[in-house]
Coordinates of N, CA and C and ligand atoms in Angstrom, one line a residue:
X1 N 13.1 -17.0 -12.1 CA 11.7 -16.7 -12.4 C 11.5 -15.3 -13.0
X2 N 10.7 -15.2 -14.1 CA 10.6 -13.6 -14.5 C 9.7 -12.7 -13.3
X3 N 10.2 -11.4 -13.6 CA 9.7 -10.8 -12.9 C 8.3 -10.3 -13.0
X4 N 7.3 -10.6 -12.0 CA 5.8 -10.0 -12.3 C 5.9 -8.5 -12.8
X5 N 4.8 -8.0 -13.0 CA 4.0 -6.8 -13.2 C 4.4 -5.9 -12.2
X6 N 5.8 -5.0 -12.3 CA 5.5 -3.9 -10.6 C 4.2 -3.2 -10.3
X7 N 4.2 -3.1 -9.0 CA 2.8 -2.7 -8.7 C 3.3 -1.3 -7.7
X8 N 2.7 -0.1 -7.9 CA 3.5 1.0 -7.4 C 2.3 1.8 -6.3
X9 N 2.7 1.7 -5.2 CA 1.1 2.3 -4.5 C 1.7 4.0 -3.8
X10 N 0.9 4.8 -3.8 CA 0.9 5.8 -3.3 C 0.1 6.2 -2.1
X11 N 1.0 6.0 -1.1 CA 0.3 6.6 0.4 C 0.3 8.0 0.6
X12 N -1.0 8.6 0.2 CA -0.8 10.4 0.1 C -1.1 10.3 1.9
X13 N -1.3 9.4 2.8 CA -1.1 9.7 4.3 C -2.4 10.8 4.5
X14 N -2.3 11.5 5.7 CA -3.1 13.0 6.0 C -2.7 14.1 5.2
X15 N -2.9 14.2 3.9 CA -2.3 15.3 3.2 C -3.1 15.7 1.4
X16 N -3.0 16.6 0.8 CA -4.1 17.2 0.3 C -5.2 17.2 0.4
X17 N -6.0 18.9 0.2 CA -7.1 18.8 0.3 C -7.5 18.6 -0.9
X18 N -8.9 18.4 -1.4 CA -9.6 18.1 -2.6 C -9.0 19.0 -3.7
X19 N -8.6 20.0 -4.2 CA -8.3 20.7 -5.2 C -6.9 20.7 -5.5
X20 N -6.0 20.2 -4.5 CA -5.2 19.5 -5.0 C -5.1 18.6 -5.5
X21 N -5.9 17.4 -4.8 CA -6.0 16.0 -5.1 C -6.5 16.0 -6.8
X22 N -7.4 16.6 -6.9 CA -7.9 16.7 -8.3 C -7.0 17.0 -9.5
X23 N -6.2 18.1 -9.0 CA -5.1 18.2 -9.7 C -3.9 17.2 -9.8
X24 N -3.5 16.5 -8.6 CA -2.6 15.2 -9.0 C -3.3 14.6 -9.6
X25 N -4.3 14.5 -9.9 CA -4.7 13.2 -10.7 C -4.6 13.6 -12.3
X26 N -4.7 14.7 -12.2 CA -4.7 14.6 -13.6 C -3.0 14.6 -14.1
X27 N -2.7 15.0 -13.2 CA -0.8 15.2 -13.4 C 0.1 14.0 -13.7
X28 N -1.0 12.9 -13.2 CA -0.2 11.4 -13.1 C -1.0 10.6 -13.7
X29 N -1.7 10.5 -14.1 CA -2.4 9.7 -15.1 C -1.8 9.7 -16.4
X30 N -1.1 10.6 -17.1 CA -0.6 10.7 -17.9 C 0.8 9.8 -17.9
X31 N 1.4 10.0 -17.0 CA 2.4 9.5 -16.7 C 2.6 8.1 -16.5
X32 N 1.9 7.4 -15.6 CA 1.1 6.3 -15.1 C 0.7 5.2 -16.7
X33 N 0.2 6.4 -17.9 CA 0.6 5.1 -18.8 C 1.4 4.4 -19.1
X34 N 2.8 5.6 -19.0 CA 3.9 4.9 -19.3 C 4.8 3.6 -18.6
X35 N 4.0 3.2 -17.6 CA 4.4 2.1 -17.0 C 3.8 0.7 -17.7
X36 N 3.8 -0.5 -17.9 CA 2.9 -1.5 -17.8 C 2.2 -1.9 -16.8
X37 N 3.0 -1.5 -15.3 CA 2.6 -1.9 -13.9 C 1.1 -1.6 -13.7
X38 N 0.8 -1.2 -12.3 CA -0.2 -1.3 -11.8 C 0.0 -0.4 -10.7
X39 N -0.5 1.0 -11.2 CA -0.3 2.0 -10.3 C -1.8 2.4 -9.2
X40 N -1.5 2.2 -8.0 CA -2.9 2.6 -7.2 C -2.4 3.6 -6.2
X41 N -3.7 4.4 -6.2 CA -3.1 5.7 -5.1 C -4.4 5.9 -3.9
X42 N -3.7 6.1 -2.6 CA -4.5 6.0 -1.4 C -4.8 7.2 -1.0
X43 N -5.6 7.9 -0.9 CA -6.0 9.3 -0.7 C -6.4 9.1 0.5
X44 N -6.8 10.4 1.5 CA -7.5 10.4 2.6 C -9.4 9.8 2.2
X45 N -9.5 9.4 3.4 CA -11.1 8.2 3.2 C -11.8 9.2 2.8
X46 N -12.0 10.9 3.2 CA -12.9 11.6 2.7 C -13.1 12.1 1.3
X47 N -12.2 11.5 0.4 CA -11.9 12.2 -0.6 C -11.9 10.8 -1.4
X48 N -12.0 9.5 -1.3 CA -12.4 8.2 -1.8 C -13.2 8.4 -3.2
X49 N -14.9 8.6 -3.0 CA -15.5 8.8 -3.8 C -15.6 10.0 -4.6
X50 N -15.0 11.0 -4.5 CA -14.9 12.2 -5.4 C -13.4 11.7 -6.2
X51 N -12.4 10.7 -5.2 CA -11.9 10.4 -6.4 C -11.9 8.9 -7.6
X52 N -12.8 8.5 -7.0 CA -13.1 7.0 -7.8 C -13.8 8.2 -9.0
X53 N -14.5 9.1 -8.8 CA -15.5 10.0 -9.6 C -14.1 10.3 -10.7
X54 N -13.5 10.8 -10.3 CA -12.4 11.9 -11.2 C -12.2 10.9 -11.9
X55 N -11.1 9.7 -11.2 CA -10.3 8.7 -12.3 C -11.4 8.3 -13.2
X56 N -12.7 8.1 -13.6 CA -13.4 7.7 -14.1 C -14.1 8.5 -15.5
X57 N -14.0 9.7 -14.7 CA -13.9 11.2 -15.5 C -12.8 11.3 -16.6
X58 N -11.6 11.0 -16.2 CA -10.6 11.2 -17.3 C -10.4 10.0 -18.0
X59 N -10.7 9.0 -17.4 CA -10.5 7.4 -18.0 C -8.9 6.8 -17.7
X60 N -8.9 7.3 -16.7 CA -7.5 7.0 -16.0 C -7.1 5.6 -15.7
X61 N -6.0 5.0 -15.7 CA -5.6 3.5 -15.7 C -5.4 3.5 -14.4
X62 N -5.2 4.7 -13.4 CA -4.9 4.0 -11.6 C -6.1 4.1 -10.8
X63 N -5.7 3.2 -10.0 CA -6.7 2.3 -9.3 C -6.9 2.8 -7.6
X64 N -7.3 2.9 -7.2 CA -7.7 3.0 -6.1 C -7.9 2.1 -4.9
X65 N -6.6 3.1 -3.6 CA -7.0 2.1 -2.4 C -7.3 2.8 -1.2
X66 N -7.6 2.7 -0.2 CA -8.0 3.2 0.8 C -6.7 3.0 1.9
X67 N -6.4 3.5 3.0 CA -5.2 4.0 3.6 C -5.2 2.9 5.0
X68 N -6.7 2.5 5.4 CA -6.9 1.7 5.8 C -8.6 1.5 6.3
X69 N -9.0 0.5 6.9 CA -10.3 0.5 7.3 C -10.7 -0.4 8.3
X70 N -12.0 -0.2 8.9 CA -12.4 -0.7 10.1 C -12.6 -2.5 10.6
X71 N -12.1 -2.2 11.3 CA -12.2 -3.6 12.3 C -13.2 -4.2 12.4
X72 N -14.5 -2.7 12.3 CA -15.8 -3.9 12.7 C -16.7 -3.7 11.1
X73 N -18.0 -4.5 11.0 CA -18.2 -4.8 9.9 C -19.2 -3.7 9.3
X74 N -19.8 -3.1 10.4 CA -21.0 -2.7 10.3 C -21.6 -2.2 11.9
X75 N -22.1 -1.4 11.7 CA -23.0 -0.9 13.0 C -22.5 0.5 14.2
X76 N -22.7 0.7 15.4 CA -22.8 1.6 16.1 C -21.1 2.0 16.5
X77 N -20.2 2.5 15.6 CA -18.5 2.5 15.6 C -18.5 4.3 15.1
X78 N -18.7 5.2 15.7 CA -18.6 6.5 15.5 C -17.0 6.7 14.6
X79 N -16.7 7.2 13.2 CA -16.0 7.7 12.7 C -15.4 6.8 12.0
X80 N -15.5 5.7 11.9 CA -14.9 4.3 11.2 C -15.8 4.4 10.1
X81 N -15.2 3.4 8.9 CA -15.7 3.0 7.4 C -15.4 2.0 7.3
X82 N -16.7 0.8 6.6 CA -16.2 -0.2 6.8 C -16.0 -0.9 5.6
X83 N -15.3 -2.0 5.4 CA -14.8 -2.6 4.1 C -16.3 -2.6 3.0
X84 N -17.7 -3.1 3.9 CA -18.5 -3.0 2.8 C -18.9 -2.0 2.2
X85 N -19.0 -0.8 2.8 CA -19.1 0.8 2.8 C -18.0 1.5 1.5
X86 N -16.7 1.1 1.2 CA -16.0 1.0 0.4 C -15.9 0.5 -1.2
X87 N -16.6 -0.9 -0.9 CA -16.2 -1.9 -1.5 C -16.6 -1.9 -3.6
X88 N -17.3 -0.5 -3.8 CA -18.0 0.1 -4.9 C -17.1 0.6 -5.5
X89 N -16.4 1.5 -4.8 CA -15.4 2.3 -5.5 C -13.6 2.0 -5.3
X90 N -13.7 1.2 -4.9 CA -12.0 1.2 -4.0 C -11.5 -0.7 -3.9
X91 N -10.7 -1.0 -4.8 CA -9.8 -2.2 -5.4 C -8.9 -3.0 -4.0
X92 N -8.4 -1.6 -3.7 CA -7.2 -2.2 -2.8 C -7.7 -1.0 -1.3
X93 N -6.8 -1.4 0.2 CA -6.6 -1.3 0.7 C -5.1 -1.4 1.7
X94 N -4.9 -0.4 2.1 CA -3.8 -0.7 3.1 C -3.7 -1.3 4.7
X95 N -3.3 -2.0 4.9 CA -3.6 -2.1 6.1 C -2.2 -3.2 7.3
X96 N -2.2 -2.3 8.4 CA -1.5 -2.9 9.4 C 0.1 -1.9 9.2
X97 N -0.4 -0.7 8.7 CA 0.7 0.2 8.2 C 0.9 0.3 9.9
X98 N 2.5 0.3 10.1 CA 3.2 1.2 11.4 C 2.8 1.8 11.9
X99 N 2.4 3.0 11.2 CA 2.2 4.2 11.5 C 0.7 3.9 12.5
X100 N 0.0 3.1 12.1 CA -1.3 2.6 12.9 C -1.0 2.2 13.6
X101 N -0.2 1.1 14.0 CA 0.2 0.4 15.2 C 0.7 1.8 16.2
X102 N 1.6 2.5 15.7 CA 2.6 3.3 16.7 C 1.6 4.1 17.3
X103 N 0.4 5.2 16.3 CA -0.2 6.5 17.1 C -1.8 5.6 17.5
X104 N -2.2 4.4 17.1 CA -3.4 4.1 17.3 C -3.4 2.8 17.7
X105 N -2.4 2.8 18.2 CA -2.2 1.2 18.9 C -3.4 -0.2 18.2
X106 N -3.3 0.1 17.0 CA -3.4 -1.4 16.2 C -2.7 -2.9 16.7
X107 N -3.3 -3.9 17.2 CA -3.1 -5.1 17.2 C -2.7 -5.8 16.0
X108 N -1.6 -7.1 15.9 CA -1.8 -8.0 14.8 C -3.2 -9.2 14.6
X109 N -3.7 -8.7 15.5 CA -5.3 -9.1 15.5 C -6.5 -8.2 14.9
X110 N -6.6 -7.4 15.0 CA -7.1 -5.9 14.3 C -6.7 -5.9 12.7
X111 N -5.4 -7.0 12.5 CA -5.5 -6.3 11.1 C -5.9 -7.5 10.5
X112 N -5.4 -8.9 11.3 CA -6.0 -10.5 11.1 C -7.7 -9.3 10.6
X113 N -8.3 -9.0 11.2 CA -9.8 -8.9 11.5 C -10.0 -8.0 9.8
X114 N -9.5 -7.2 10.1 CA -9.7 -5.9 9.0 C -8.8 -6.9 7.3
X115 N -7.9 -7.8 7.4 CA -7.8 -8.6 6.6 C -8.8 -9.2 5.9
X116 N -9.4 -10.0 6.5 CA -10.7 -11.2 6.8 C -12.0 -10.5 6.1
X117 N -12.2 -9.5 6.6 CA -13.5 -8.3 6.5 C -12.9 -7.8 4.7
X118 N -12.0 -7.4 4.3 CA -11.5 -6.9 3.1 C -11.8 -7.9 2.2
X119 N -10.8 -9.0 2.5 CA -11.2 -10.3 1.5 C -12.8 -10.4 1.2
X120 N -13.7 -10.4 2.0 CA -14.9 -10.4 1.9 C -15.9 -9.6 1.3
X121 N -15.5 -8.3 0.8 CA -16.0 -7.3 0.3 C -14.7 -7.2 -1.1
X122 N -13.6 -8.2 -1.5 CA -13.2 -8.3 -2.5 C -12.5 -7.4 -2.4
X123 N -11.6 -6.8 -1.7 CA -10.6 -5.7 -1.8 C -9.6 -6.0 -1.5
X124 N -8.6 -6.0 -2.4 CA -7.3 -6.4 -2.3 C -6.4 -5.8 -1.2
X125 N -6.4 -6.7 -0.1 CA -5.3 -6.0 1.3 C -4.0 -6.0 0.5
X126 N -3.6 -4.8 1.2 CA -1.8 -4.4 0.7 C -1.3 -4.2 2.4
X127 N -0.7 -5.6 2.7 CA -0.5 -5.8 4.2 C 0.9 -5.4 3.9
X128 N 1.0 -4.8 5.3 CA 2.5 -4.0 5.5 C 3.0 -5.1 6.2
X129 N 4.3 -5.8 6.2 CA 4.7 -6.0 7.6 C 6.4 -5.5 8.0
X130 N 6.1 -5.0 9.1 CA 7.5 -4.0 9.6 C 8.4 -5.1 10.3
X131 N 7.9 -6.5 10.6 CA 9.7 -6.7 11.3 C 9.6 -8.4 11.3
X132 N 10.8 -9.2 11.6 CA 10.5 -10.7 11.6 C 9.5 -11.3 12.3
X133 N 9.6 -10.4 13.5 CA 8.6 -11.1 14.7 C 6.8 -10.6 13.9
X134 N 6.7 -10.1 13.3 CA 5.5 -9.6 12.7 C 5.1 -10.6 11.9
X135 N 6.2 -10.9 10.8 CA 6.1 -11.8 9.6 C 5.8 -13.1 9.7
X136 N 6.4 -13.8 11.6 CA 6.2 -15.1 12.2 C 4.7 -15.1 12.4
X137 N 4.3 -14.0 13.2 CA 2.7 -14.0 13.8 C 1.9 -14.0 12.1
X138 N 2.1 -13.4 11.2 CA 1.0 -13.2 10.2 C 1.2 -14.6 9.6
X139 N 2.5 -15.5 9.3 CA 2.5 -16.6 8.7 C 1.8 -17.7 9.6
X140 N 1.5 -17.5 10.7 CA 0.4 -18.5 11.1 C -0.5 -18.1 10.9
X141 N -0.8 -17.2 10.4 CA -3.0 -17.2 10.1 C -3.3 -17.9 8.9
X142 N -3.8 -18.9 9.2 CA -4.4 -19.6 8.0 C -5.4 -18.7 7.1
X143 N -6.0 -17.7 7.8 CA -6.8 -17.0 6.2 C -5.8 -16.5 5.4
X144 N -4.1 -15.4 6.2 CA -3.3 -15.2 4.7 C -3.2 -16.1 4.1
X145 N -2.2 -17.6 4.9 CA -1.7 -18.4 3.8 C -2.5 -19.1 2.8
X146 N -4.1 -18.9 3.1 CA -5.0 -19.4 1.8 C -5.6 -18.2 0.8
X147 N -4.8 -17.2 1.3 CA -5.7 -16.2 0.2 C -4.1 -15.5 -0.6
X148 N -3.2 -16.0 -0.3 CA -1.6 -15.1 -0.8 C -1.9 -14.8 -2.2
X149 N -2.3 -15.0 -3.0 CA -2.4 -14.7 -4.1 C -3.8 -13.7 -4.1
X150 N -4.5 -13.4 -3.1 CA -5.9 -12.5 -3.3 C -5.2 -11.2 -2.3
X151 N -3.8 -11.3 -2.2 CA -3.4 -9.7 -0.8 C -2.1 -9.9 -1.6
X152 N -1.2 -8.2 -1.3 CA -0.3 -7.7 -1.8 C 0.6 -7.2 -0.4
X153 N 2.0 -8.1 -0.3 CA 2.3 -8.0 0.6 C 3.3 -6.7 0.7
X154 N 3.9 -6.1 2.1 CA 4.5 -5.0 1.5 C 5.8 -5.2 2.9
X155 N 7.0 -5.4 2.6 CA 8.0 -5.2 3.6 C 8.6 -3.4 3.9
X156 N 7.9 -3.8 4.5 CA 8.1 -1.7 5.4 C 8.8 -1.6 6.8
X157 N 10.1 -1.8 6.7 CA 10.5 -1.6 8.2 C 10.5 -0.2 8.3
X158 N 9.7 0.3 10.3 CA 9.5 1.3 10.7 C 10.4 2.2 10.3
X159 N 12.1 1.8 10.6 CA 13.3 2.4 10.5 C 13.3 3.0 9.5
X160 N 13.0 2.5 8.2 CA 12.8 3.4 6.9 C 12.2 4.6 6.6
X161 N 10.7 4.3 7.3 CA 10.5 4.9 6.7 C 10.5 6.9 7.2
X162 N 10.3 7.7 5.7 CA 10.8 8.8 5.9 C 10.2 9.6 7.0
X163 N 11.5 10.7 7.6 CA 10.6 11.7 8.6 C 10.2 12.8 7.7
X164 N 10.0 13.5 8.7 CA 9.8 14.9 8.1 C 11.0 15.7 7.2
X165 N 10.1 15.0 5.7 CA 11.6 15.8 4.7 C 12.8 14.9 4.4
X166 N 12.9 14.3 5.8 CA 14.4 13.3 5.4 C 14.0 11.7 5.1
X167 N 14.8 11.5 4.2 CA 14.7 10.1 3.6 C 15.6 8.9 4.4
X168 N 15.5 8.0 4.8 CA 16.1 7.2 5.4 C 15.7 5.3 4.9
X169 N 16.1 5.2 3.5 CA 15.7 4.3 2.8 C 16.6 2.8 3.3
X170 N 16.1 1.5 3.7 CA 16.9 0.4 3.8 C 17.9 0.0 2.7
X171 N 18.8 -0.6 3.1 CA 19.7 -0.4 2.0 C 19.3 -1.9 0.3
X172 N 19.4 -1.5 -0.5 CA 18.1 -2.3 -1.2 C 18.9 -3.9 -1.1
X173 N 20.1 -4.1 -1.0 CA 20.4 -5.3 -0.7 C 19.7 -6.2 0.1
X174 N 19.9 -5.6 1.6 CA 18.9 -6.4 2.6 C 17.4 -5.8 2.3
X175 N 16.7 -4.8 1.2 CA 15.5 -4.9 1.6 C 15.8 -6.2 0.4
X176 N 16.2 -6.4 -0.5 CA 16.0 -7.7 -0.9 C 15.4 -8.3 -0.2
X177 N 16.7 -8.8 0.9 CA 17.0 -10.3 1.6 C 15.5 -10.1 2.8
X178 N 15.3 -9.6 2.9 CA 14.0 -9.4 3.9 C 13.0 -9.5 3.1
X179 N 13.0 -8.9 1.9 CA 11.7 -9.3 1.1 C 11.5 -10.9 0.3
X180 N 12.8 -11.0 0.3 CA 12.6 -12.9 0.0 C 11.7 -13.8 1.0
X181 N 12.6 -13.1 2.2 CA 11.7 -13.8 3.4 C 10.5 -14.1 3.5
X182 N 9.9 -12.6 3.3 CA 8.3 -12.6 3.2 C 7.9 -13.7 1.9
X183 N 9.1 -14.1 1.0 CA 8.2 -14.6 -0.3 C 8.2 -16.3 0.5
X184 N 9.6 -16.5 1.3 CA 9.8 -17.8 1.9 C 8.3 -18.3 2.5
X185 N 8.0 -17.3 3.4 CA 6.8 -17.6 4.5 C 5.4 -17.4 3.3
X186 N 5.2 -16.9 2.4 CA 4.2 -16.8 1.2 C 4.6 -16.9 0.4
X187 N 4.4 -18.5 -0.5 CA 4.6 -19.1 -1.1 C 4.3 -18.2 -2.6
X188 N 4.9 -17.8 -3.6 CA 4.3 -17.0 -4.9 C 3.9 -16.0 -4.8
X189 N 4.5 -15.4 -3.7 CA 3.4 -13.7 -3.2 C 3.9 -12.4 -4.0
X190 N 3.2 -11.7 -4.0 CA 3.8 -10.5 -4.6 C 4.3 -9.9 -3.5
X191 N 5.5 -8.9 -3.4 CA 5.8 -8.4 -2.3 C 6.8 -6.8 -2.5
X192 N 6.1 -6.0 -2.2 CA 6.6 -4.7 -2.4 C 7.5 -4.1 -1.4
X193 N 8.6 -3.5 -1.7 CA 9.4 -2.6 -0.7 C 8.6 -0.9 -0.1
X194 N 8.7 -0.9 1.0 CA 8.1 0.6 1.4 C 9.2 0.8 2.7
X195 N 9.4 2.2 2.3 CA 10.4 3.3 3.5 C 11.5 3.6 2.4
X196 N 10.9 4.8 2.4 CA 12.1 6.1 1.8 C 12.5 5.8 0.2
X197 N 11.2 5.1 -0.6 CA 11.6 5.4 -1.9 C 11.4 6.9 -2.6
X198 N 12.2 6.8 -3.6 CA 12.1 7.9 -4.2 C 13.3 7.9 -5.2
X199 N 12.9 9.3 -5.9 CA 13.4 8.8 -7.7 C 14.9 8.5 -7.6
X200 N 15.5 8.7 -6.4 CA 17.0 8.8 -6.7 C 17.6 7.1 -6.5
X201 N 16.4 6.6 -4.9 CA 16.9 5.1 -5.3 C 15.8 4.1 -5.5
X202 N 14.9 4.8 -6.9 CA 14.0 3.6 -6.8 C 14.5 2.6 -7.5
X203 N 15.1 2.7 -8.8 CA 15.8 1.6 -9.9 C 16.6 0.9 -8.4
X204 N 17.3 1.1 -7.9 CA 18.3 0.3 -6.7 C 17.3 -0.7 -6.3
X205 N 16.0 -0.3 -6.0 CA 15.0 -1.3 -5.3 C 14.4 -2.3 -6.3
X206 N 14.1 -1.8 -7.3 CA 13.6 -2.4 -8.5 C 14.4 -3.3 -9.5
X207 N 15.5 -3.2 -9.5 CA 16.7 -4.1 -10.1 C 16.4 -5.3 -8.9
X208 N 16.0 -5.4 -8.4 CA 16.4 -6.6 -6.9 C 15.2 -7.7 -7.3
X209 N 16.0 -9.1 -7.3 CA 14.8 -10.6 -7.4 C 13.9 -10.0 -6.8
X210 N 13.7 -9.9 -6.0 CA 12.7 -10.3 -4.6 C 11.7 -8.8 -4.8
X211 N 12.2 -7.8 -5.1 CA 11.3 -6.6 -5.0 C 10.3 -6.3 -6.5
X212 N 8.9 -6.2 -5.8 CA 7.9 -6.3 -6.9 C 7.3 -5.2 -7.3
X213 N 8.0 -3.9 -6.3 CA 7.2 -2.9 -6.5 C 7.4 -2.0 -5.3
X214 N 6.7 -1.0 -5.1 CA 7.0 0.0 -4.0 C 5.7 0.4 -3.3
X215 N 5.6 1.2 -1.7 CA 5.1 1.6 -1.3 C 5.5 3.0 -0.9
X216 N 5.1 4.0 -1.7 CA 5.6 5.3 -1.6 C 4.8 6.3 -1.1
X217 N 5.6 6.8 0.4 CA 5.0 8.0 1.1 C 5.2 9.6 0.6
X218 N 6.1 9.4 1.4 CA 6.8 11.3 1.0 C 6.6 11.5 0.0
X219 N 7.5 10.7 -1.1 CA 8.2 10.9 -2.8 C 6.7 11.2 -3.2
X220 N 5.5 10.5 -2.9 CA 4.2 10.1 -4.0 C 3.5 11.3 -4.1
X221 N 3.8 12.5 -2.8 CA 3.1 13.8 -3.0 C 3.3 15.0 -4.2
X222 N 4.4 14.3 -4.7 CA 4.9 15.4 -5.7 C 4.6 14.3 -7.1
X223 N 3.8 14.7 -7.9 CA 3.8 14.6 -8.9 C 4.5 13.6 -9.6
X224 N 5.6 14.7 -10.0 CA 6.5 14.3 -11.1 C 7.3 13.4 -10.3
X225 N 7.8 13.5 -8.9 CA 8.8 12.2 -8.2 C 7.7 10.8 -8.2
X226 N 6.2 11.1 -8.1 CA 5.8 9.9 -8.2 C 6.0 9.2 -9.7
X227 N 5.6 9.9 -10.2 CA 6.0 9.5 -12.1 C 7.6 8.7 -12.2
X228 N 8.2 9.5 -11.8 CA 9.8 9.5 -11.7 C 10.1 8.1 -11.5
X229 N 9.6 7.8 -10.2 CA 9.5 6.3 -9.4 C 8.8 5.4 -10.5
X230 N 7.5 5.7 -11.0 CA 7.1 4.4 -11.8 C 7.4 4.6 -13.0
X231 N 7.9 5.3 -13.9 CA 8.9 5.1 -14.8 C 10.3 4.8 -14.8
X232 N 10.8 4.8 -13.4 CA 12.4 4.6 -13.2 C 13.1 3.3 -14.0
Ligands
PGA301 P1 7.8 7.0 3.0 O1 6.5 6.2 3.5 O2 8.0 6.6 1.5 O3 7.5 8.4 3.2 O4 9.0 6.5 3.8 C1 6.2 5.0 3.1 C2 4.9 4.6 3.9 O5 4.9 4.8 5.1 O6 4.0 4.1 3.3

């Protein structure tokens, strides 16, 4: 089968404030042409609409997603945003990332919910999943397996991904063989690698059947490594 369109997302996580952020954008948009793919970058939720504003301002080709979003739909939820609240300025979404489950004890019910809610305000989920036993539980929910072509799947084992500074990338063989998996259990899915890309092994990840694209943490802060990565 030819290979789809890579789709390259940037998890900026808890990190720049606004006058940075303004400035990567203008850093990588340039760069970001030179791909055919489909570059989207996730900023912190407070900084959403000042940057749907900018990319719009420069006439920028990347897309915007949110890091993740609320469980409930609407109403009395102090500090939450919810998919409809979003749904003007912002394409895609992340959601059921690790990092949620580990410090905020996220359910695979919570993201079922926060799935469900996205689809419905038209925002493309970019569902993480970190392990087989994860991939078993999500392939029984009948809303993924009827919407797999409307969500962007992403194979993220925890182990990958990077600590502080250090890279600890799966080795791209088995992220292959694990990201087939995910294509086995969703039938024609798109399915991205995430944990520890960056410019030195992103071609390793991207040469591979099965890999459609990346989900980049660390690497996506710097500029020119994010460029690096979607032009590799
Ligand atoms: P990393 O993070 O590239 O820093 O490993 C990926 C992610 O957690 O989204």
């Amino acid at each position: 089968m030819p290979k789809k369109l890579p789709i390259f997302v940037a998890n900026l996580k808890a990190n720049k404030n606004w006058p940075d952020l303004n400035s990567y954008f203008e850093q990588i948009s340039q760069g970001a042409e030179k791909t055919e793919g489909v570059v989207i970058v996730c900023p912190s939720a407070p900084f959403l609409i000042s940057s749907a504003q900018k990319l719009k301002e420069i006439n920028s080709k990347i897309s915007l997603g949110a890091q993740d979003v609320s469980k409930f739909e609407e109403g009395p939820y102090t500090g939450e945003y919810s998919a409809s609240q979003i749904k003007d300025f912002c394409a895609y979404s992340i959601v059921g990332h690790s990092e949620r489950k580990k410090h905020f004890s996220e359910t695979a019910k919570d993201v079922q919910t926060k799935v469900e809610l996205l689809l419905k305000s038209q925002i493309t989920p970019i569902l993480c999943i970190g392990s087989e036993e994860e991939l078993e539980e999500y392939a029984q929910i009948e809303l993924i397996q009827n919407s797999i072509s409307n969500i962007i799947f992403v194979h993220e084992p925890p182990g990958a991904i990077s600590g502080q500074s250090t890279y600890r990338p799966q080795n791209p063989d088995e992220a292959n063989i694990e990201t087939g998996k995910v294509k086995e259990k969703f039938k024609n899915s798109t399915v991205l690698y995430g944990g520890s890309v960056n410019p030195g092994n992103a071609k390793d990840f991207f040469t591979k059947d099965n890999i459609d694209g990346a989900l980049i943490g660390q690497a996506s802060l710097s500029p020119q490594d994010f460029i690096a990565i979607v032009t590799a």
